[in-house]
Amino acid sequence: YILVAALRLRDVFSGAYHFKLPWFQRSYAWRAEHAGRLLIDILTAMTSPKRRYFLGHIRIAQTAGETDAALIDGQQRVITLTILFALLRDLLAQARPEESRRLDALIWRSEGDGGEVASRLELQPSVAEFFARHVQEREATRIDPQADVMDLPPSARNMLENRDQLKSILEERGLGDGDLVALAEFLLANCWVIVEGVGDEDEAWTMLATEEDTGLGFHSS
């Protein structure tokens, strides 16, 4: 099957999807300028007349009726959005605990009957522990790594630098608790993604390869 749906972020980061990155997926490569531009564009869209923002496409492979979804294309945005949700969660933890818990539910999901939780975005083992410790866990965005940043693997370094870049932008804008809540609501209700899904992972990779091999970039004019 092929499924194409326009979804709000609240539907993407929900019980419908448990994103997993294939072990051979490329590393997290977005730099601070990419993450910063994403947040600034979103903040700008909040004040625009249309009050909505389109985040592009993501491609997944997901068996019908299952929540596990291999994230074939779109990991840069999904990881960066997870970082942003975690920052807002931690910034609102003291003043707006209910809102903080709602944001935490975008990062973690209940699993089983024993109250266990698992991340909605499961990274490769090489970076999963770092991402959990410095982003996903509560208060994780306040933790600085013990090692020299330059000694970290490139993907982990990008996660940390992007986290701090997003935090810096929020602080520079002087956003109060109410503004942060409004940003969280805008993200969930007014930011849209086109999700393209197929049932077979090999087919999803073939579709992506075909798109990249045959597509042409915009002319400079």
GROMACS .gro file of C-alpha atoms in nm:
model
  221
    1TYR     CA    1   0.000   0.000   0.000
    2ILE     CA    2   0.096   0.366  -0.035
    3LEU     CA    3  -0.036   0.618   0.216
    4VAL     CA    4  -0.006   0.996   0.187
    5ALA     CA    5  -0.149   1.214   0.463
    6ALA     CA    6  -0.121   1.576   0.572
    7LEU     CA    7  -0.082   1.568   0.950
    8ARG     CA    8  -0.037   1.818   1.229
    9LEU     CA    9   0.265   1.760   1.450
   10ARG     CA   10   0.038   1.651   1.735
   11ASP     CA   11  -0.065   1.358   1.511
   12VAL     CA   12   0.290   1.279   1.400
   13PHE     CA   13   0.426   1.267   1.757
   14SER     CA   14   0.146   1.045   1.879
   15GLY     CA   15   0.064   0.683   1.950
   16ALA     CA   16   0.031   0.620   1.577
   17TYR     CA   17   0.407   0.622   1.525
   18HIS     CA   18   0.713   0.476   1.694
   19PHE     CA   19   0.992   0.603   1.472
   20LYS     CA   20   1.303   0.390   1.434
   21LEU     CA   21   1.616   0.487   1.244
   22PRO     CA   22   1.764   0.202   1.040
   23TRP     CA   23   2.118   0.126   1.157
   24PHE     CA   24   2.262   0.225   0.819
   25GLN     CA   25   2.074   0.557   0.807
   26ARG     CA   26   2.307   0.854   0.769
   27SER     CA   27   2.400   1.043   1.085
   28TYR     CA   28   2.233   1.355   1.218
   29ALA     CA   29   2.395   1.622   1.002
   30TRP     CA   30   2.197   1.941   1.063
   31ARG     CA   31   2.413   2.222   1.200
   32ALA     CA   32   2.322   2.516   1.421
   33GLU     CA   33   2.230   2.734   1.123
   34HIS     CA   34   1.977   2.478   0.999
   35ALA     CA   35   1.813   2.429   1.338
   36GLY     CA   36   1.815   2.802   1.403
   37ARG     CA   37   1.651   2.881   1.072
   38LEU     CA   38   1.378   2.626   1.139
   39LEU     CA   39   1.289   2.785   1.474
   40ILE     CA   40   1.304   3.142   1.341
   41ASP     CA   41   1.080   3.046   1.048
   42ILE     CA   42   0.831   2.890   1.289
   43LEU     CA   43   0.834   3.197   1.516
   44THR     CA   44   0.778   3.417   1.210
   45ALA     CA   45   0.489   3.200   1.092
   46MET     CA   46   0.320   3.244   1.431
   47THR     CA   47   0.269   3.613   1.356
   48SER     CA   48   0.175   3.572   0.988
   49PRO     CA   49  -0.187   3.615   0.874
   50LYS     CA   50  -0.220   3.247   0.779
   51ARG     CA   51  -0.069   3.127   1.109
   52ARG     CA   52   0.052   2.793   0.978
   53TYR     CA   53   0.382   2.641   0.878
   54PHE     CA   54   0.463   2.357   0.639
   55LEU     CA   55   0.751   2.135   0.750
   56GLY     CA   56   0.785   1.934   0.430
   57HIS     CA   57   0.765   1.559   0.375
   58ILE     CA   58   0.876   1.259   0.572
   59ARG     CA   59   0.883   0.907   0.433
   60ILE     CA   60   0.828   0.597   0.645
   61ALA     CA   61   0.794   0.221   0.607
   62GLN     CA   62   0.523   0.088   0.835
   63THR     CA   63   0.331  -0.239   0.840
   64ALA     CA   64  -0.044  -0.183   0.840
   65GLY     CA   65  -0.185  -0.194   1.192
   66GLU     CA   66   0.157  -0.151   1.358
   67THR     CA   67   0.307   0.158   1.522
   68ASP     CA   68   0.674   0.080   1.447
   69ALA     CA   69   0.779   0.297   1.154
   70ALA     CA   70   1.122   0.299   0.989
   71LEU     CA   71   1.207   0.663   0.928
   72ILE     CA   72   1.346   0.660   0.575
   73ASP     CA   73   1.353   1.032   0.503
   74GLY     CA   74   1.299   1.324   0.740
   75GLN     CA   75   1.518   1.228   1.034
   76GLN     CA   76   1.688   1.570   1.045
   77ARG     CA   77   1.357   1.746   1.106
   78VAL     CA   78   1.216   1.482   1.341
   79ILE     CA   79   1.529   1.488   1.560
   80THR     CA   80   1.539   1.869   1.562
   81LEU     CA   81   1.170   1.894   1.652
   82THR     CA   82   1.226   1.646   1.933
   83ILE     CA   83   1.505   1.869   2.063
   84LEU     CA   84   1.272   2.170   2.050
   85PHE     CA   85   0.994   1.985   2.235
   86ALA     CA   86   1.244   1.881   2.503
   87LEU     CA   87   1.366   2.239   2.546
   88LEU     CA   88   1.013   2.373   2.586
   89ARG     CA   89   0.931   2.092   2.829
   90ASP     CA   90   1.227   2.174   3.053
   91LEU     CA   91   1.178   2.551   3.033
   92LEU     CA   92   0.815   2.511   3.144
   93ALA     CA   93   0.877   2.243   3.409
   94GLN     CA   94   0.856   2.480   3.707
   95ALA     CA   95   0.595   2.736   3.603
   96ARG     CA   96   0.369   2.519   3.385
   97PRO     CA   97   0.408   2.156   3.498
   98GLU     CA   98   0.095   2.035   3.315
   99GLU     CA   99   0.219   2.181   2.988
  100SER     CA  100   0.561   2.032   3.056
  101ARG     CA  101   0.409   1.687   3.100
  102ARG     CA  102   0.212   1.726   2.777
  103LEU     CA  103   0.534   1.802   2.591
  104ASP     CA  104   0.710   1.511   2.758
  105ALA     CA  105   0.439   1.283   2.616
  106LEU     CA  106   0.553   1.384   2.267
  107ILE     CA  107   0.895   1.238   2.346
  108TRP     CA  108   0.803   0.928   2.550
  109ARG     CA  109   0.524   0.674   2.507
  110SER     CA  110   0.375   0.420   2.746
  111GLU     CA  111   0.464   0.060   2.675
  112GLY     CA  112   0.310  -0.249   2.830
  113ASP     CA  113   0.097  -0.275   3.143
  114GLY     CA  114   0.375  -0.209   3.394
  115GLY     CA  115   0.403   0.164   3.331
  116GLU     CA  116   0.721   0.133   3.127
  117VAL     CA  117   0.803   0.411   2.884
  118ALA     CA  118   0.994   0.412   2.559
  119SER     CA  119   1.101   0.691   2.330
  120ARG     CA  120   0.885   0.781   2.034
  121LEU     CA  121   1.204   0.829   1.833
  122GLU     CA  122   1.452   0.543   1.856
  123LEU     CA  123   1.797   0.633   1.729
  124GLN     CA  124   2.085   0.405   1.637
  125PRO     CA  125   2.260   0.249   1.940
  126SER     CA  126   2.575   0.455   1.878
  127VAL     CA  127   2.396   0.782   1.965
  128ALA     CA  128   2.077   0.673   2.143
  129GLU     CA  129   2.223   0.694   2.494
  130PHE     CA  130   2.373   1.038   2.433
  131PHE     CA  131   2.047   1.167   2.285
  132ALA     CA  132   1.846   1.035   2.579
  133ARG     CA  133   2.082   1.185   2.838
  134HIS     CA  134   2.115   1.528   2.677
  135VAL     CA  135   1.773   1.570   2.513
  136GLN     CA  136   1.499   1.318   2.580
  137GLU     CA  137   1.511   1.268   2.956
  138ARG     CA  138   1.347   1.528   3.180
  139GLU     CA  139   1.581   1.819   3.258
  140ALA     CA  140   1.825   1.670   3.005
  141THR     CA  141   1.854   1.996   2.812
  142ARG     CA  142   2.013   2.154   3.120
  143ILE     CA  143   2.297   1.899   3.126
  144ASP     CA  144   2.634   1.976   2.972
  145PRO     CA  145   2.852   1.687   2.855
  146GLN     CA  146   3.145   1.590   3.072
  147ALA     CA  147   3.372   1.539   2.772
  148ASP     CA  148   3.512   1.807   2.547
  149VAL     CA  149   3.252   1.881   2.279
  150MET     CA  150   3.512   1.844   2.005
  151ASP     CA  151   3.582   1.488   2.123
  152LEU     CA  152   3.222   1.384   2.060
  153PRO     CA  153   3.114   1.202   1.742
  154PRO     CA  154   2.986   1.448   1.476
  155SER     CA  155   2.621   1.352   1.516
  156ALA     CA  156   2.631   1.390   1.895
  157ARG     CA  157   2.812   1.722   1.862
  158ASN     CA  158   2.545   1.845   1.620
  159MET     CA  159   2.270   1.742   1.861
  160LEU     CA  160   2.433   1.936   2.143
  161GLU     CA  161   2.515   2.245   1.939
  162ASN     CA  162   2.167   2.256   1.787
  163ARG     CA  163   2.010   2.215   2.131
  164ASP     CA  164   2.208   2.510   2.260
  165GLN     CA  165   2.137   2.717   1.947
  166LEU     CA  166   1.762   2.669   1.985
  167LYS     CA  167   1.784   2.754   2.354
  168SER     CA  168   1.981   3.068   2.272
  169ILE     CA  169   1.719   3.188   2.023
  170LEU     CA  170   1.437   3.136   2.273
  171GLU     CA  171   1.632   3.329   2.536
  172GLU     CA  172   1.724   3.612   2.297
  173ARG     CA  173   1.359   3.658   2.203
  174GLY     CA  174   1.278   3.707   2.571
  175LEU     CA  175   0.983   3.469   2.555
  176GLY     CA  176   0.789   3.435   2.879
  177ASP     CA  177   0.607   3.125   2.998
  178GLY     CA  178   0.291   3.225   2.814
  179ASP     CA  179   0.485   3.277   2.492
  180LEU     CA  180   0.648   2.935   2.525
  181VAL     CA  181   0.308   2.772   2.578
  182ALA     CA  182   0.178   2.955   2.269
  183LEU     CA  183   0.478   2.830   2.070
  184ALA     CA  184   0.414   2.473   2.185
  185GLU     CA  185   0.048   2.500   2.083
  186PHE     CA  186   0.140   2.647   1.745
  187LEU     CA  187   0.383   2.362   1.683
  188LEU     CA  188   0.121   2.100   1.761
  189ALA     CA  189  -0.183   2.257   1.595
  190ASN     CA  190  -0.051   2.474   1.312
  191CYS     CA  191   0.263   2.301   1.185
  192TRP     CA  192   0.198   2.042   0.915
  193VAL     CA  193   0.390   1.752   0.765
  194ILE     CA  194   0.315   1.536   0.463
  195VAL     CA  195   0.370   1.174   0.570
  196GLU     CA  196   0.432   0.929   0.288
  197GLY     CA  197   0.419   0.566   0.393
  198VAL     CA  198   0.455   0.226   0.234
  199GLY     CA  199   0.438  -0.118   0.386
  200ASP     CA  200   0.775  -0.243   0.264
  201GLU     CA  201   1.104  -0.084   0.376
  202ASP     CA  202   1.295  -0.188   0.062
  203GLU     CA  203   1.029  -0.022  -0.152
  204ALA     CA  204   1.055   0.296   0.058
  205TRP     CA  205   1.433   0.311   0.003
  206THR     CA  206   1.385   0.249  -0.370
  207MET     CA  207   1.133   0.535  -0.388
  208LEU     CA  208   1.374   0.768  -0.209
  209ALA     CA  209   1.667   0.669  -0.431
  210THR     CA  210   1.458   0.721  -0.746
  211GLU     CA  211   1.348   1.063  -0.625
  212GLU     CA  212   1.703   1.172  -0.545
  213ASP     CA  213   1.852   1.032  -0.867
  214THR     CA  214   1.594   1.178  -1.104
  215GLY     CA  215   1.507   1.506  -0.935
  216LEU     CA  216   1.652   1.840  -1.042
  217GLY     CA  217   1.735   2.123  -0.806
  218PHE     CA  218   1.593   2.474  -0.854
  219HIS     CA  219   1.772   2.685  -1.113
  220SER     CA  220   1.965   2.975  -0.960
  221SER     CA  221   1.735   3.221  -1.138
   0.00000   0.00000   0.00000
